[in-house]
mmCIF file with all atom_site columns, C-alpha atoms in Angstrom:
data_model
loop_
_atom_site.group_PDB
_atom_site.id
_atom_site.type_symbol
_atom_site.label_atom_id
_atom_site.label_alt_id
_atom_site.label_comp_id
_atom_site.label_asym_id
_atom_site.label_entity_id
_atom_site.label_seq_id
_atom_site.pdbx_PDB_ins_code
_atom_site.Cartn_x
_atom_site.Cartn_y
_atom_site.Cartn_z
_atom_site.occupancy
_atom_site.B_iso_or_equiv
_atom_site.pdbx_formal_charge
_atom_site.auth_seq_id
_atom_site.auth_comp_id
_atom_site.auth_asym_id
_atom_site.auth_atom_id
_atom_site.pdbx_PDB_model_num
ATOM 1  C CA . MET A 1 1  ? 72.732 230.295 -164.298 1.00 0.00 ? 1  MET A CA 1
ATOM 2  C CA . GLY A 1 2  ? 71.072 229.369 -167.295 1.00 0.00 ? 2  GLY A CA 1
ATOM 3  C CA . LYS A 1 3  ? 67.554 228.874 -168.942 1.00 0.00 ? 3  LYS A CA 1
ATOM 4  C CA . PHE A 1 4  ? 64.943 226.860 -167.341 1.00 0.00 ? 4  PHE A CA 1
ATOM 5  C CA . ARG A 1 5  ? 63.079 224.470 -169.331 1.00 0.00 ? 5  ARG A CA 1
ATOM 6  C CA . LEU A 1 6  ? 60.129 222.280 -168.445 1.00 0.00 ? 6  LEU A CA 1
ATOM 7  C CA . ARG A 1 7  ? 58.867 219.335 -170.469 1.00 0.00 ? 7  ARG A CA 1
ATOM 8  C CA . SER A 1 8  ? 55.600 217.110 -169.459 1.00 0.00 ? 8  SER A CA 1
ATOM 9  C CA . GLY A 1 9  ? 53.355 214.536 -170.976 1.00 0.00 ? 9  GLY A CA 1
ATOM 10 C CA . LEU A 1 10 ? 49.944 214.832 -169.164 1.00 0.00 ? 10 LEU A CA 1
ATOM 11 C CA . ILE A 1 11 ? 47.365 212.112 -169.379 1.00 0.00 ? 11 ILE A CA 1
ATOM 12 C CA . SER A 1 12 ? 43.929 213.985 -169.348 1.00 0.00 ? 12 SER A CA 1
ATOM 13 C CA . ARG A 1 13 ? 41.110 212.171 -167.741 1.00 0.00 ? 13 ARG A CA 1
ATOM 14 C CA . SER A 1 14 ? 38.413 210.859 -170.183 1.00 0.00 ? 14 SER A CA 1
ATOM 15 C CA . ASN A 1 15 ? 36.155 213.588 -171.803 1.00 0.00 ? 15 ASN A CA 1
ATOM 16 C CA . ASN A 1 16 ? 38.494 216.358 -170.015 1.00 0.00 ? 16 ASN A CA 1
ATOM 17 C CA . LEU A 1 17 ? 41.068 216.832 -173.260 1.00 0.00 ? 17 LEU A CA 1
ATOM 18 C CA . ALA A 1 18 ? 39.575 219.908 -174.584 1.00 0.00 ? 18 ALA A CA 1
ATOM 19 C CA . GLU A 1 19 ? 39.221 221.866 -171.308 1.00 0.00 ? 19 GLU A CA 1
ATOM 20 C CA . LEU A 1 20 ? 42.504 220.561 -170.158 1.00 0.00 ? 20 LEU A CA 1
ATOM 21 C CA . VAL A 1 21 ? 44.165 221.939 -173.218 1.00 0.00 ? 21 VAL A CA 1
ATOM 22 C CA . ASN A 1 22 ? 42.055 225.369 -172.917 1.00 0.00 ? 22 ASN A CA 1
ATOM 23 C CA . ILE A 1 23 ? 42.887 225.690 -168.862 1.00 0.00 ? 23 ILE A CA 1
ATOM 24 C CA . LEU A 1 24 ? 46.723 225.042 -169.972 1.00 0.00 ? 24 LEU A CA 1
ATOM 25 C CA . ASN A 1 25 ? 46.594 228.055 -172.986 1.00 0.00 ? 25 ASN A CA 1
ATOM 26 C CA . GLN A 1 26 ? 44.833 230.459 -170.377 1.00 0.00 ? 26 GLN A CA 1
ATOM 27 C CA . LEU A 1 27 ? 48.189 229.257 -167.976 1.00 0.00 ? 27 LEU A CA 1
ATOM 28 C CA . SER A 1 28 ? 50.494 230.353 -170.882 1.00 0.00 ? 28 SER A CA 1
ATOM 29 C CA . ASN A 1 29 ? 48.788 233.725 -170.864 1.00 0.00 ? 29 ASN A CA 1
ATOM 30 C CA . ASN A 1 30 ? 49.345 234.311 -167.194 1.00 0.00 ? 30 ASN A CA 1
ATOM 31 C CA . PHE A 1 31 ? 53.109 233.179 -167.362 1.00 0.00 ? 31 PHE A CA 1
ATOM 32 C CA . VAL A 1 32 ? 54.492 236.834 -167.714 1.00 0.00 ? 32 VAL A CA 1
ATOM 33 C CA . GLU A 1 33 ? 58.033 235.614 -167.173 1.00 0.00 ? 33 GLU A CA 1
ATOM 34 C CA . CYS A 1 34 ? 57.599 232.572 -169.295 1.00 0.00 ? 34 CYS A CA 1
ATOM 35 C CA . ASN A 1 35 ? 59.819 232.651 -172.826 1.00 0.00 ? 35 ASN A CA 1
ATOM 36 C CA . TYR A 1 36 ? 57.656 230.558 -174.559 1.00 0.00 ? 36 TYR A CA 1
ATOM 37 C CA . PHE A 1 37 ? 54.733 227.965 -173.601 1.00 0.00 ? 37 PHE A CA 1
ATOM 38 C CA . ASN A 1 38 ? 53.624 225.227 -176.068 1.00 0.00 ? 38 ASN A CA 1
ATOM 39 C CA . VAL A 1 39 ? 51.096 222.724 -175.437 1.00 0.00 ? 39 VAL A CA 1
ATOM 40 C CA . SER A 1 40 ? 50.395 220.322 -177.928 1.00 0.00 ? 40 SER A CA 1
ATOM 41 C CA . ILE A 1 41 ? 48.076 217.082 -178.315 1.00 0.00 ? 41 ILE A CA 1
ATOM 42 C CA . SER A 1 42 ? 49.810 213.909 -178.998 1.00 0.00 ? 42 SER A CA 1
ATOM 43 C CA . LEU A 1 43 ? 49.213 211.879 -182.656 1.00 0.00 ? 43 LEU A CA 1
ATOM 44 C CA . LYS A 1 44 ? 49.579 208.534 -181.356 1.00 0.00 ? 44 LYS A CA 1
ATOM 45 C CA . GLU A 1 45 ? 47.567 208.972 -177.704 1.00 0.00 ? 45 GLU A CA 1
ATOM 46 C CA . SER A 1 46 ? 44.177 210.693 -178.047 1.00 0.00 ? 46 SER A CA 1
ATOM 47 C CA . ASN A 1 47 ? 44.105 211.514 -174.037 1.00 0.00 ? 47 ASN A CA 1
ATOM 48 C CA . LEU A 1 48 ? 48.033 212.794 -174.113 1.00 0.00 ? 48 LEU A CA 1
ATOM 49 C CA . VAL A 1 49 ? 49.009 216.740 -173.588 1.00 0.00 ? 49 VAL A CA 1
ATOM 50 C CA . ILE A 1 50 ? 52.304 217.810 -173.971 1.00 0.00 ? 50 ILE A CA 1
ATOM 51 C CA . VAL A 1 51 ? 53.829 221.006 -172.408 1.00 0.00 ? 51 VAL A CA 1
ATOM 52 C CA . ASP A 1 52 ? 56.894 222.232 -173.365 1.00 0.00 ? 52 ASP A CA 1
ATOM 53 C CA . ALA A 1 53 ? 57.949 225.851 -171.532 1.00 0.00 ? 53 ALA A CA 1
ATOM 54 C CA . GLU A 1 54 ? 60.969 227.743 -171.064 1.00 0.00 ? 54 GLU A CA 1
ATOM 55 C CA . TRP A 1 55 ? 61.808 230.582 -168.494 1.00 0.00 ? 55 TRP A CA 1
ATOM 56 C CA . ASP A 1 56 ? 65.192 232.562 -167.913 1.00 0.00 ? 56 ASP A CA 1
ATOM 57 C CA . ASN A 1 57 ? 65.737 230.878 -164.508 1.00 0.00 ? 57 ASN A CA 1
ATOM 58 C CA . GLU A 1 58 ? 64.306 228.486 -162.381 1.00 0.00 ? 58 GLU A CA 1
ATOM 59 C CA . ASP A 1 59 ? 63.267 231.733 -160.282 1.00 0.00 ? 59 ASP A CA 1
ATOM 60 C CA . SER A 1 60 ? 61.513 233.156 -162.747 1.00 0.00 ? 60 SER A CA 1
ATOM 61 C CA . TYR A 1 61 ? 59.609 230.096 -163.332 1.00 0.00 ? 61 TYR A CA 1
ATOM 62 C CA . GLN A 1 62 ? 58.646 230.046 -159.608 1.00 0.00 ? 62 GLN A CA 1
ATOM 63 C CA . SER A 1 63 ? 57.798 233.542 -159.780 1.00 0.00 ? 63 SER A CA 1
ATOM 64 C CA . SER A 1 64 ? 55.363 232.752 -162.650 1.00 0.00 ? 64 SER A CA 1
ATOM 65 C CA . LEU A 1 65 ? 53.535 230.268 -160.340 1.00 0.00 ? 65 LEU A CA 1
ATOM 66 C CA . SER A 1 66 ? 53.220 232.990 -157.305 1.00 0.00 ? 66 SER A CA 1
ATOM 67 C CA . SER A 1 67 ? 50.141 234.522 -158.313 1.00 0.00 ? 67 SER A CA 1
ATOM 68 C CA . GLU A 1 68 ? 46.601 233.482 -157.127 1.00 0.00 ? 68 GLU A CA 1
ATOM 69 C CA . ASN A 1 69 ? 45.100 233.353 -160.367 1.00 0.00 ? 69 ASN A CA 1
ATOM 70 C CA . THR A 1 70 ? 47.590 230.974 -162.005 1.00 0.00 ? 70 THR A CA 1
ATOM 71 C CA . LYS A 1 71 ? 47.699 228.701 -158.557 1.00 0.00 ? 71 LYS A CA 1
ATOM 72 C CA . GLU A 1 72 ? 44.050 228.185 -159.257 1.00 0.00 ? 72 GLU A CA 1
ATOM 73 C CA . LEU A 1 73 ? 44.405 227.379 -163.035 1.00 0.00 ? 73 LEU A CA 1
ATOM 74 C CA . VAL A 1 74 ? 46.864 225.026 -162.037 1.00 0.00 ? 74 VAL A CA 1
ATOM 75 C CA . LYS A 1 75 ? 44.774 223.318 -159.427 1.00 0.00 ? 75 LYS A CA 1
ATOM 76 C CA . GLN A 1 76 ? 41.796 223.001 -162.490 1.00 0.00 ? 76 GLN A CA 1
ATOM 77 C CA . ALA A 1 77 ? 44.592 221.356 -164.343 1.00 0.00 ? 77 ALA A CA 1
ATOM 78 C CA . LYS A 1 78 ? 45.607 218.960 -161.642 1.00 0.00 ? 78 LYS A CA 1
ATOM 79 C CA . SER A 1 79 ? 42.018 218.053 -161.163 1.00 0.00 ? 79 SER A CA 1
ATOM 80 C CA . MET A 1 80 ? 41.872 216.880 -165.165 1.00 0.00 ? 80 MET A CA 1
ATOM 81 C CA . ILE A 1 81 ? 44.809 214.846 -165.098 1.00 0.00 ? 81 ILE A CA 1
ATOM 82 C CA . SER A 1 82 ? 45.181 211.039 -164.350 1.00 0.00 ? 82 SER A CA 1
ATOM 83 C CA . GLY A 1 83 ? 48.731 210.698 -164.737 1.00 0.00 ? 83 GLY A CA 1
ATOM 84 C CA . ILE A 1 84 ? 52.018 212.331 -165.677 1.00 0.00 ? 84 ILE A CA 1
ATOM 85 C CA . ILE A 1 85 ? 54.105 210.203 -167.978 1.00 0.00 ? 85 ILE A CA 1
ATOM 86 C CA . LEU A 1 86 ? 57.334 212.397 -168.652 1.00 0.00 ? 86 LEU A CA 1
ATOM 87 C CA . ASN A 1 87 ? 57.959 215.204 -166.224 1.00 0.00 ? 87 ASN A CA 1
ATOM 88 C CA . LYS A 1 88 ? 61.418 216.590 -166.781 1.00 0.00 ? 88 LYS A CA 1
ATOM 89 C CA . SER A 1 89 ? 62.834 219.922 -165.611 1.00 0.00 ? 89 SER A CA 1
ATOM 90 C CA . GLU A 1 90 ? 66.424 221.300 -166.624 1.00 0.00 ? 90 GLU A CA 1
ATOM 91 C CA . ILE A 1 91 ? 68.749 224.310 -166.674 1.00 0.00 ? 91 ILE A CA 1
ATOM 92 C CA . LEU A 1 92 ? 70.310 224.987 -170.219 1.00 0.00 ? 92 LEU A CA 1
#
Protein backbone atom coordinates (compact mmCIF):
# COMPACT_ATOMS: atom_id res chain seq x y z
CA MET A 1 0.00 0.00 0.00
CA GLY A 2 1.38 3.42 -0.96
CA LYS A 3 1.23 6.91 0.45
CA PHE A 4 -2.19 8.55 0.87
CA ARG A 5 -2.36 12.11 -0.45
CA LEU A 6 -5.17 14.63 -0.05
CA ARG A 7 -5.52 17.85 -2.04
CA SER A 8 -8.42 20.22 -1.53
CA GLY A 9 -9.39 23.71 -2.62
CA LEU A 10 -11.64 25.22 0.04
CA ILE A 11 -13.73 28.34 -0.50
CA SER A 12 -13.84 30.39 2.67
CA ARG A 13 -16.99 32.17 3.73
CA SER A 14 -16.57 35.94 3.64
CA ASN A 15 -14.43 37.40 6.45
CA ASN A 16 -13.37 33.95 7.72
CA LEU A 17 -10.19 33.43 5.71
CA ALA A 18 -7.64 34.18 8.45
CA GLU A 19 -9.59 32.17 11.04
CA LEU A 20 -9.95 29.22 8.63
CA VAL A 21 -6.21 29.21 7.90
CA ASN A 22 -5.52 29.35 11.64
CA ILE A 23 -7.76 26.35 12.32
CA LEU A 24 -6.20 24.40 9.44
CA ASN A 25 -2.76 25.10 10.88
CA GLN A 26 -3.97 23.85 14.28
CA LEU A 27 -5.13 20.68 12.51
CA SER A 28 -1.66 20.18 11.09
CA ASN A 29 -0.29 20.18 14.65
CA ASN A 30 -2.79 17.46 15.64
CA PHE A 31 -2.08 15.10 12.76
CA VAL A 32 0.65 13.06 14.46
CA GLU A 33 0.77 10.48 11.68
CA CYS A 34 0.85 13.03 8.88
CA ASN A 35 4.06 13.31 6.83
CA TYR A 36 3.27 16.86 5.75
CA PHE A 37 0.33 19.26 5.76
CA ASN A 38 0.57 22.46 3.75
CA VAL A 39 -1.98 25.28 3.78
CA SER A 40 -1.73 28.12 1.28
CA ILE A 41 -3.91 30.96 0.05
CA SER A 42 -4.52 31.34 -3.67
CA LEU A 43 -2.96 34.40 -5.28
CA LYS A 44 -5.79 34.56 -7.85
CA GLU A 45 -8.83 33.93 -5.64
CA SER A 46 -8.79 35.82 -2.36
CA ASN A 47 -11.15 33.40 -0.57
CA LEU A 48 -9.55 30.14 -1.77
CA VAL A 49 -7.44 28.04 0.61
CA ILE A 50 -5.46 25.13 -0.78
CA VAL A 51 -4.65 22.15 1.43
CA ASP A 52 -2.09 19.53 0.43
CA ALA A 53 -1.31 16.69 2.83
CA GLU A 54 0.24 13.23 2.86
CA TRP A 55 0.09 10.22 5.18
CA ASP A 56 1.89 6.86 4.98
CA ASN A 57 -1.38 5.16 4.06
CA GLU A 58 -5.15 5.61 4.26
CA ASP A 59 -5.27 3.93 7.68
CA SER A 60 -2.91 6.54 9.17
CA TYR A 61 -5.08 9.26 7.57
CA GLN A 62 -8.19 7.83 9.24
CA SER A 63 -6.33 7.47 12.53
CA SER A 64 -5.30 11.14 12.37
CA LEU A 65 -8.96 12.13 12.17
CA SER A 66 -10.04 10.02 15.14
CA SER A 67 -9.05 12.22 18.09
CA GLU A 68 -11.75 14.35 19.71
CA ASN A 69 -9.69 17.54 19.38
CA THR A 70 -9.22 16.90 15.66
CA LYS A 71 -12.93 16.22 15.19
CA GLU A 72 -13.76 19.54 16.86
CA LEU A 73 -11.28 21.44 14.67
CA VAL A 74 -12.70 19.81 11.53
CA LYS A 75 -16.21 20.79 12.65
CA GLN A 76 -15.08 24.41 13.16
CA ALA A 77 -13.34 24.48 9.77
CA LYS A 78 -16.42 23.07 7.99
CA SER A 79 -18.54 25.90 9.39
CA MET A 80 -16.21 28.42 7.70
CA ILE A 81 -16.22 26.79 4.28
CA SER A 82 -18.84 27.72 1.69
CA GLY A 83 -17.67 25.20 -0.88
CA ILE A 84 -15.02 22.78 -2.06
CA ILE A 85 -13.80 23.14 -5.63
CA LEU A 86 -11.18 20.40 -5.55
CA ASN A 87 -11.18 17.37 -3.35
CA LYS A 88 -8.82 14.69 -4.55
CA SER A 89 -7.34 11.85 -2.61
CA GLU A 90 -5.04 9.26 -4.08
CA ILE A 91 -2.73 6.46 -3.17
CA LEU A 92 0.72 6.99 -4.63
